[in-house]
Short mmCIF file of C-alpha atoms in Angstrom, two decimals:
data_model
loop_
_atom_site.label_atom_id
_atom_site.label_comp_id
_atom_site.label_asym_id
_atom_site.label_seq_id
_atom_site.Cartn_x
_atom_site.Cartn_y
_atom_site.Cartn_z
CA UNK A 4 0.00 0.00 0.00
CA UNK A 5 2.61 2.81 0.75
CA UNK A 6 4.38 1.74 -2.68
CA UNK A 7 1.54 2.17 -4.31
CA UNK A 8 0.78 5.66 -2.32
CA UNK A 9 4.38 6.95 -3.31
CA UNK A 10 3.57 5.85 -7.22
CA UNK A 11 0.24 8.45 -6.93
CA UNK A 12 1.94 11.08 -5.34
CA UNK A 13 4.36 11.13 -7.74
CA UNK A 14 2.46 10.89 -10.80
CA UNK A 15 -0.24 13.47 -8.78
CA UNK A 16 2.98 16.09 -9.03
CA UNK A 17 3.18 15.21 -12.54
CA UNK A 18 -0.55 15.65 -13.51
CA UNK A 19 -0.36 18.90 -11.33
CA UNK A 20 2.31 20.05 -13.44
CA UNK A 21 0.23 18.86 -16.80
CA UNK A 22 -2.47 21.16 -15.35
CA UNK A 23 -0.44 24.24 -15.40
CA UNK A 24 1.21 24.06 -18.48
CA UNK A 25 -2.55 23.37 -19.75
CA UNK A 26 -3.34 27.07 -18.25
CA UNK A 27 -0.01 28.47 -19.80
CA UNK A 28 -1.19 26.93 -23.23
CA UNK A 29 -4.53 28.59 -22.72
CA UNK A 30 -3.25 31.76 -22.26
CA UNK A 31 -1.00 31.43 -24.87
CA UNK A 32 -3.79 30.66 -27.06
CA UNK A 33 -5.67 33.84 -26.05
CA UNK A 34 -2.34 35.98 -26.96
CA UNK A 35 -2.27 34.39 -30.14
CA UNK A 36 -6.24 35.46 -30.82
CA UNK A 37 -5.61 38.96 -29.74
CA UNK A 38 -2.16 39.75 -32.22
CA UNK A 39 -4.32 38.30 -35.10
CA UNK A 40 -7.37 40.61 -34.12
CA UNK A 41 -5.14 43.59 -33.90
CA UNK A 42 -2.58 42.67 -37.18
CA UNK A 43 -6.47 42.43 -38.66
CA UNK A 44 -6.96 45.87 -38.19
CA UNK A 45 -3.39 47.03 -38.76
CA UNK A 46 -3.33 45.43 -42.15
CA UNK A 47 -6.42 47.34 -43.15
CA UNK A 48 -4.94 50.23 -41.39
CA UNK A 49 -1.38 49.74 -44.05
CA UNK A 50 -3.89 49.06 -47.37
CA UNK A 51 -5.43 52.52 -46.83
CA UNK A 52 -2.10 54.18 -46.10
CA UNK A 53 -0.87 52.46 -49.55
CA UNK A 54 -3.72 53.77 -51.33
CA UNK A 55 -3.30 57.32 -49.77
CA UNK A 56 -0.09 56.84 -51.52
CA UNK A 57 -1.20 55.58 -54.93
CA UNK A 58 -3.54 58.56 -55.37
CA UNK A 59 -1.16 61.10 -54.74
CA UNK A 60 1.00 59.56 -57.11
CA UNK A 61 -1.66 59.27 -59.69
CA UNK A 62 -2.95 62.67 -62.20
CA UNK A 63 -6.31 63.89 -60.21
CA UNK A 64 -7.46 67.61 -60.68
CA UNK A 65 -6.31 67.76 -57.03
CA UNK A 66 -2.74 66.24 -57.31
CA UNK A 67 -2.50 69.07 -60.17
CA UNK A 68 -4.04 71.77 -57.33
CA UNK A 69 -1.51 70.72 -54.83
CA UNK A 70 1.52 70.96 -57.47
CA UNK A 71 1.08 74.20 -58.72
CA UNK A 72 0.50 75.42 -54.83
CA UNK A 73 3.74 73.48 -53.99
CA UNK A 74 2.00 71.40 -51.07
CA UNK A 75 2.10 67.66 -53.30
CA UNK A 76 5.32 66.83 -52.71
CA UNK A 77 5.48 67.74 -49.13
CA UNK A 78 2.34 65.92 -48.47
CA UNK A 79 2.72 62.98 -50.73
CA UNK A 80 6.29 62.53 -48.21
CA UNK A 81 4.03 62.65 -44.99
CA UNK A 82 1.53 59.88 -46.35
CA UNK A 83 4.55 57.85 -47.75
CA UNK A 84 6.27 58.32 -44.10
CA UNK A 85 2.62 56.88 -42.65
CA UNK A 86 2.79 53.62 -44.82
CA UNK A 87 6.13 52.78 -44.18
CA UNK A 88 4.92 52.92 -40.19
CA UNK A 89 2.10 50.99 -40.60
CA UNK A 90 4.26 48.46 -42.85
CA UNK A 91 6.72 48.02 -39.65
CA UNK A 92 4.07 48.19 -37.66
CA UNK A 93 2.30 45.17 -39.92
CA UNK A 94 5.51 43.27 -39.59
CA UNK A 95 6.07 43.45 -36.20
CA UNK A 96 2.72 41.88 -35.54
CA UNK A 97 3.15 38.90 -38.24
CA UNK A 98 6.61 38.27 -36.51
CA UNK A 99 4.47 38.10 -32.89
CA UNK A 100 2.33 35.39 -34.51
CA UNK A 101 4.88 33.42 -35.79
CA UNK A 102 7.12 33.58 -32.71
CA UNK A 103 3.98 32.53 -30.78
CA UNK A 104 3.11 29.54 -32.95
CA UNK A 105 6.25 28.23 -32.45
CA UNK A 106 5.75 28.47 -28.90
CA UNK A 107 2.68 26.78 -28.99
CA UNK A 108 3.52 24.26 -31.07
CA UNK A 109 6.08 23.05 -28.40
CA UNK A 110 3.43 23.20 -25.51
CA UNK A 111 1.18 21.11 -27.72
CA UNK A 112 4.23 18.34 -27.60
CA UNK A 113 4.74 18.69 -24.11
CA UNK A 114 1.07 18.49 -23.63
CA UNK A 115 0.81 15.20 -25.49
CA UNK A 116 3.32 13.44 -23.63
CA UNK A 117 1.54 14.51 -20.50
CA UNK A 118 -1.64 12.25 -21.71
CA UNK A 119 -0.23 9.01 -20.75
CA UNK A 120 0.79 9.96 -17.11
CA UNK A 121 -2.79 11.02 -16.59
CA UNK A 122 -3.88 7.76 -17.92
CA UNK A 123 -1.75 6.11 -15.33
CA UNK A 124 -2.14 8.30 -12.46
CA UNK A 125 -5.83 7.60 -13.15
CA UNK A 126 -5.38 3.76 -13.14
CA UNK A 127 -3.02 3.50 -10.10
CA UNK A 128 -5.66 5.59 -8.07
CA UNK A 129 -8.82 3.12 -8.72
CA UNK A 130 -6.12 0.39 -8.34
CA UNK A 131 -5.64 1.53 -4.61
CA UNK A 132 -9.44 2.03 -4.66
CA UNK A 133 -10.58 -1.30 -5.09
CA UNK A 134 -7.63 -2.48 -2.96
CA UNK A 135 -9.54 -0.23 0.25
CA UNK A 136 -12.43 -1.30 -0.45
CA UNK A 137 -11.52 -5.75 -0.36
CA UNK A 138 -10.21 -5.20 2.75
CA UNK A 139 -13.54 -5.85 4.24
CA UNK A 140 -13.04 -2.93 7.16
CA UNK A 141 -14.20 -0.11 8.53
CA UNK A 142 -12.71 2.33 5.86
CA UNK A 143 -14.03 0.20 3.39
CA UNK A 144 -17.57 0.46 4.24
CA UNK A 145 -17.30 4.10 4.66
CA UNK A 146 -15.51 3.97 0.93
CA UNK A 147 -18.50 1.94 0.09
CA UNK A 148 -21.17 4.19 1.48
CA UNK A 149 -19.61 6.73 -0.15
CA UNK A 150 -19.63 6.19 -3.67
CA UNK A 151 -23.02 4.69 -3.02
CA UNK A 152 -23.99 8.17 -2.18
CA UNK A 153 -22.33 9.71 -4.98
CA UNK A 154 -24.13 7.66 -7.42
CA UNK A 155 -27.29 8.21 -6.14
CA UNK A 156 -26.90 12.24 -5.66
CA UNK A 157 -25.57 11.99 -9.53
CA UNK A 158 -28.74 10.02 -10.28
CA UNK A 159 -31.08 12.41 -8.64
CA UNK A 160 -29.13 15.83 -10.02
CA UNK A 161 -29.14 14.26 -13.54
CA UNK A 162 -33.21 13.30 -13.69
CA UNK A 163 -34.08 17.11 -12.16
CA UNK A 164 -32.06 18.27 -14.77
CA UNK A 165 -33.51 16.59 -17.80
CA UNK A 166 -36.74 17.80 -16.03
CA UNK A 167 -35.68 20.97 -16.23
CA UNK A 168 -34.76 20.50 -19.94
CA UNK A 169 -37.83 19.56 -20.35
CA UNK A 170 -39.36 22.40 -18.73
CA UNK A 171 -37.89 24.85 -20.78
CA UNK A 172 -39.06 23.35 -24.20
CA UNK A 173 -42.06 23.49 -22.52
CA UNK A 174 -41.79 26.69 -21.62
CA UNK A 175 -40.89 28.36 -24.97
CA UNK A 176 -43.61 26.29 -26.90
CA UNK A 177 -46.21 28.01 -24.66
CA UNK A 178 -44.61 31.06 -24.95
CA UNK A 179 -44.65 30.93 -28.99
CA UNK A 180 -48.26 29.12 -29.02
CA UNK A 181 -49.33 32.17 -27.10
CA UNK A 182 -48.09 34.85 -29.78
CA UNK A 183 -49.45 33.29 -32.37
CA UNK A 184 -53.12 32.74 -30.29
CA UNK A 185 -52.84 36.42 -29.44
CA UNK A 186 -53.06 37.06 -33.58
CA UNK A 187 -55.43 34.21 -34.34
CA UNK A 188 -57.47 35.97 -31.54
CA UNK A 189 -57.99 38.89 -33.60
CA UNK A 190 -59.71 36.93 -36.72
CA UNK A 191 -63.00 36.11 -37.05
CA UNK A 192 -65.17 32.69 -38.67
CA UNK A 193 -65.62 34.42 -41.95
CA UNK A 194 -61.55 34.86 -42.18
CA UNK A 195 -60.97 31.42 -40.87
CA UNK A 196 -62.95 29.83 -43.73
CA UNK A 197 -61.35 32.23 -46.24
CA UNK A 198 -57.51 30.81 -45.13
CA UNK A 199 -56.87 33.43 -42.81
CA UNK A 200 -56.90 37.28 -43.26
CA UNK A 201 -56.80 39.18 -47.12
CA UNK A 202 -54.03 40.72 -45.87
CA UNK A 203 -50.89 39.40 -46.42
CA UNK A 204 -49.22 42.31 -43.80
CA UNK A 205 -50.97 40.12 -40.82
CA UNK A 206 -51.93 36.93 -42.47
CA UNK A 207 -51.80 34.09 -39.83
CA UNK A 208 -51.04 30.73 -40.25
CA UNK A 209 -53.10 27.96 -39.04
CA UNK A 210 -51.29 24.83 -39.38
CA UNK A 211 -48.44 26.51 -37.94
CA UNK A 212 -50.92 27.25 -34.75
CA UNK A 213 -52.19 23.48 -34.96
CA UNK A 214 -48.35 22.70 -34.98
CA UNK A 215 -47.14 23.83 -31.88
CA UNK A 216 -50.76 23.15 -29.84
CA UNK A 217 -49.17 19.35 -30.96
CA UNK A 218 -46.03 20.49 -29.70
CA UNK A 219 -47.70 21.35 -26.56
CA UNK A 220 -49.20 18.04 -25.88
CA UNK A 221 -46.00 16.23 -27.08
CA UNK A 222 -43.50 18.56 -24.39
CA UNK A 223 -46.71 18.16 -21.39
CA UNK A 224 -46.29 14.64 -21.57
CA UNK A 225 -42.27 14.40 -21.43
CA UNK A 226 -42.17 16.76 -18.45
CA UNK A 227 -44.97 14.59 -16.73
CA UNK A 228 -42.36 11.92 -17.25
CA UNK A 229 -39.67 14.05 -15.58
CA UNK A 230 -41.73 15.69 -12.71
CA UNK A 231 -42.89 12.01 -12.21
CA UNK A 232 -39.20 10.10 -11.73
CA UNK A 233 -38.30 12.86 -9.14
CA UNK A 234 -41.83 13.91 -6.94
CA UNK A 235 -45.46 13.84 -7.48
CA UNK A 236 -45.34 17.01 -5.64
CA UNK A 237 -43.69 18.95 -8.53
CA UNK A 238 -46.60 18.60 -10.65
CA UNK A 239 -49.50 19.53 -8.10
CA UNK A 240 -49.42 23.30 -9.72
CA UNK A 241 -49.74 23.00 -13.47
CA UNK A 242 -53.07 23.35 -15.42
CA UNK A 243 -52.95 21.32 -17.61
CA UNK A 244 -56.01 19.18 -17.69
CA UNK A 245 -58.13 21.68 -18.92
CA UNK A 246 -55.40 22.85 -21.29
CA UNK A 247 -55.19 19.33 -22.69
CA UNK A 248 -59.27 19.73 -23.04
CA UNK A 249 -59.18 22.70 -25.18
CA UNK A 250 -55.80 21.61 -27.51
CA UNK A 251 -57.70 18.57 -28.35
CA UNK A 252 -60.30 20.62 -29.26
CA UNK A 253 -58.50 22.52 -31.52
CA UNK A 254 -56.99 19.42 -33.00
CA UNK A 255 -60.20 17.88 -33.89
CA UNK A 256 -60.82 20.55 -35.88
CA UNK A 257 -63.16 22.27 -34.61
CA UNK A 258 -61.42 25.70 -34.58
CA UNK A 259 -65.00 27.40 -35.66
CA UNK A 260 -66.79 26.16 -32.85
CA UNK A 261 -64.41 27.41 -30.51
CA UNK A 262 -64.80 30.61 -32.16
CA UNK A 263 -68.58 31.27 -32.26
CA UNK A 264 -68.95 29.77 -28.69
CA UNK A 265 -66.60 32.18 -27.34
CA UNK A 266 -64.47 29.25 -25.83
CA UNK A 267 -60.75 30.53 -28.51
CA UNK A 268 -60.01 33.00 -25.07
CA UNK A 269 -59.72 30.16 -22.57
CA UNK A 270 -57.45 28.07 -24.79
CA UNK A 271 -55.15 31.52 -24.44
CA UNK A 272 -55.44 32.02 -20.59
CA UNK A 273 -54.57 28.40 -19.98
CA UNK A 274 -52.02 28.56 -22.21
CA UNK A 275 -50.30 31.57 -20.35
CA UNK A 276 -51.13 30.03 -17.19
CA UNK A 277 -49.39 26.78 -17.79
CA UNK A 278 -46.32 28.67 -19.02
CA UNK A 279 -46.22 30.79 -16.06
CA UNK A 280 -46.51 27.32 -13.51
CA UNK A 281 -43.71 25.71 -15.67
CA UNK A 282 -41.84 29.04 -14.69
CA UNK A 283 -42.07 28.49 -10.80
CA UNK A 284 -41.38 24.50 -11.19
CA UNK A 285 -38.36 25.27 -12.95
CA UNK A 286 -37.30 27.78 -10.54
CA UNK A 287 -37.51 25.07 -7.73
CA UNK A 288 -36.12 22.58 -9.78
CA UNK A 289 -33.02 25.21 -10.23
CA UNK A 290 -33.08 25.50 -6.40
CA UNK A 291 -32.89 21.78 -5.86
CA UNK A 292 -30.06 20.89 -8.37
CA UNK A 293 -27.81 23.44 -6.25
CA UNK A 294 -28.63 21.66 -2.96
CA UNK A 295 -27.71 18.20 -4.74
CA UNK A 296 -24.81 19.53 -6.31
CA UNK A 297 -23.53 21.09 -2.84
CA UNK A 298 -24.65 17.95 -1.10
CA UNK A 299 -22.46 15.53 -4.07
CA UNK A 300 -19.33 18.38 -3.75
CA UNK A 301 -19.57 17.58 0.26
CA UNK A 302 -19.72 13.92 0.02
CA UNK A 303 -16.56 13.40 -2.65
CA UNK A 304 -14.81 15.69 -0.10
CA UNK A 305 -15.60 12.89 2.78
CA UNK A 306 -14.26 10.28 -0.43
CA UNK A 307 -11.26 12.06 -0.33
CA UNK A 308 -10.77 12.17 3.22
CA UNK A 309 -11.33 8.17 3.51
CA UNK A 310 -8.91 7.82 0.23
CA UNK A 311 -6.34 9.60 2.08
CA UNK A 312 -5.36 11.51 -1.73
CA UNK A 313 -8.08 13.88 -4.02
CA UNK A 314 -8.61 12.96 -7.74
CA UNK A 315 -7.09 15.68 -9.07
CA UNK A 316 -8.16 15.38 -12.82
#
């Protein structure tokens, strides 16, 4: 066992050190982006210097002003003085990138030799891991407990978040279905059986409503799923029942009915209801994945207290 503790720390020092030059490459690489932004701009900079140049040079009414009054020459000098600047200038940055590339080329090689010292350090600490825990003792079954824990808070933080996922889709198909009830709200039968309005300005599109009331159903049911494989409780607040009522209406197609029975405005309140209960959920979902993830960060700390080392990568 110590053996095999030495082996880790030293390959721990050597991931350690992997880690830093990993930060050095990354800042390297941000260098690199800003010189190329700014030898951008200088080279655009140079080609309008050049062709301040080129048209002093050339015959313009102008040119011929400034030669009889003397003041071509001295000028054409200044703007020839100017592009010979930003040509240094130019240069100087090109040099920077390639003097950087170079650089960063070599961390790259560095880098990649690194790669297979992780891949060890990685296999000599679950090595001593599974050695802890067939010791059948006291620090095994708090090992054991342990990563039994951190599976299950892993578990739990990964279905709340595909419930929240889900939430969200949810959320921005009621948000869109509501625009677009808002404008079918302002048509009438007559228009309906037409296609929609004359107008093409605020023409609405129907199938594209019937779409997303589909959509609707189809995102309900996966966050039902969701809300279901983590509490009942998370599902007491949304509306949907009636909602569900009312898009099956609509899918039926019986759009007109809906219309001349003054029922089209509770489709749009339950939409905007729903959306705003998906809203809260989400907001508590939020709430609970930062208690799980606090809770997980707590318990891999107690790991790596029973491990006697930290996984460091």
């Amino acid at each position: 066992m110590e053996s095999l503790q030495k082996k880790i720390k030293d390959l721990e020092n050597k991931v350690i050190e992997q880690q830093k030059l990993n930060e050095h490459y990354n800042s390297i690489l941000d260098e690199r982006h800003n010189l190329i932004n700014k030898c951008d701009r200088q080279k655009i900079i140079l080609e309008m210097e050049i062709n301040d140049v080129k048209r002093l040079n050339g015959f313009t009414f102008k040119n011929f002003v400034h030669t009889v009054s003397f003041s071509k020459e001295r000028k054409l000098e200044k703007e020839e003085k100017e592009a010979v600047v930003a040509r240094l200038k130019y240069d100087e940055y090109l040099k920077a990138i390639e003097d950087i590339n170079v650089k960063i080329e070599s961390i790259r090689k560095e880098l990649d030799e690194y790669e297979e010292i992780a891949k060890e350090y990685l296999e000599v600490v679950n090595k001593k891991e599974k050695l802890i825990i067939s010791q059948d003792n006291k620090r095994s079954s708090l090992l054991i407990n342990a990563n039994k824990k951190i599976k299950e808070l892993e578990e739990k933080n990964n279905k709340i978040k595909k419930a929240y996922v889900a939430g969200e889709n949810l959320r921005f198909t009621l948000k869109k279905t509501e625009k677009i009830l808002e404008k079918a709200d302002r048509l009438d039968v007559v228009q309906i059986r037409n296609g929609g309005l004359l107008d093409d300005k605020s023409k609405v599109d129907m199938d594209e409503t019937l779409s997303y009331l589909y959509k609707i159903q189809c995102c309900l049911k996966k966050y039902y799923k969701y809300l279901n494989n983590i509490s009942i409780e998370f599902t007491e607040n949304i509306k949907t029942n009636n909602l569900l009522k009312y898009v099956n209406y609509w899918l039926e197609g019986m759009f007109e009915n809906m219309m001349e029975n003054k029922k089209f405005q509770g489709t749009l309140t339950r939409v905007a209801e729903t959306k705003w209960d998906v809203i809260d959920i989400n907001s508590r979902l939020h709430q609970q994945s930062l208690v799980v993830e606090e809770e997980l960060i707590n318990v891999i700390k107690e790991k790596e207290i029973i491990l006697g080392y930290s996984k460091i990568i």
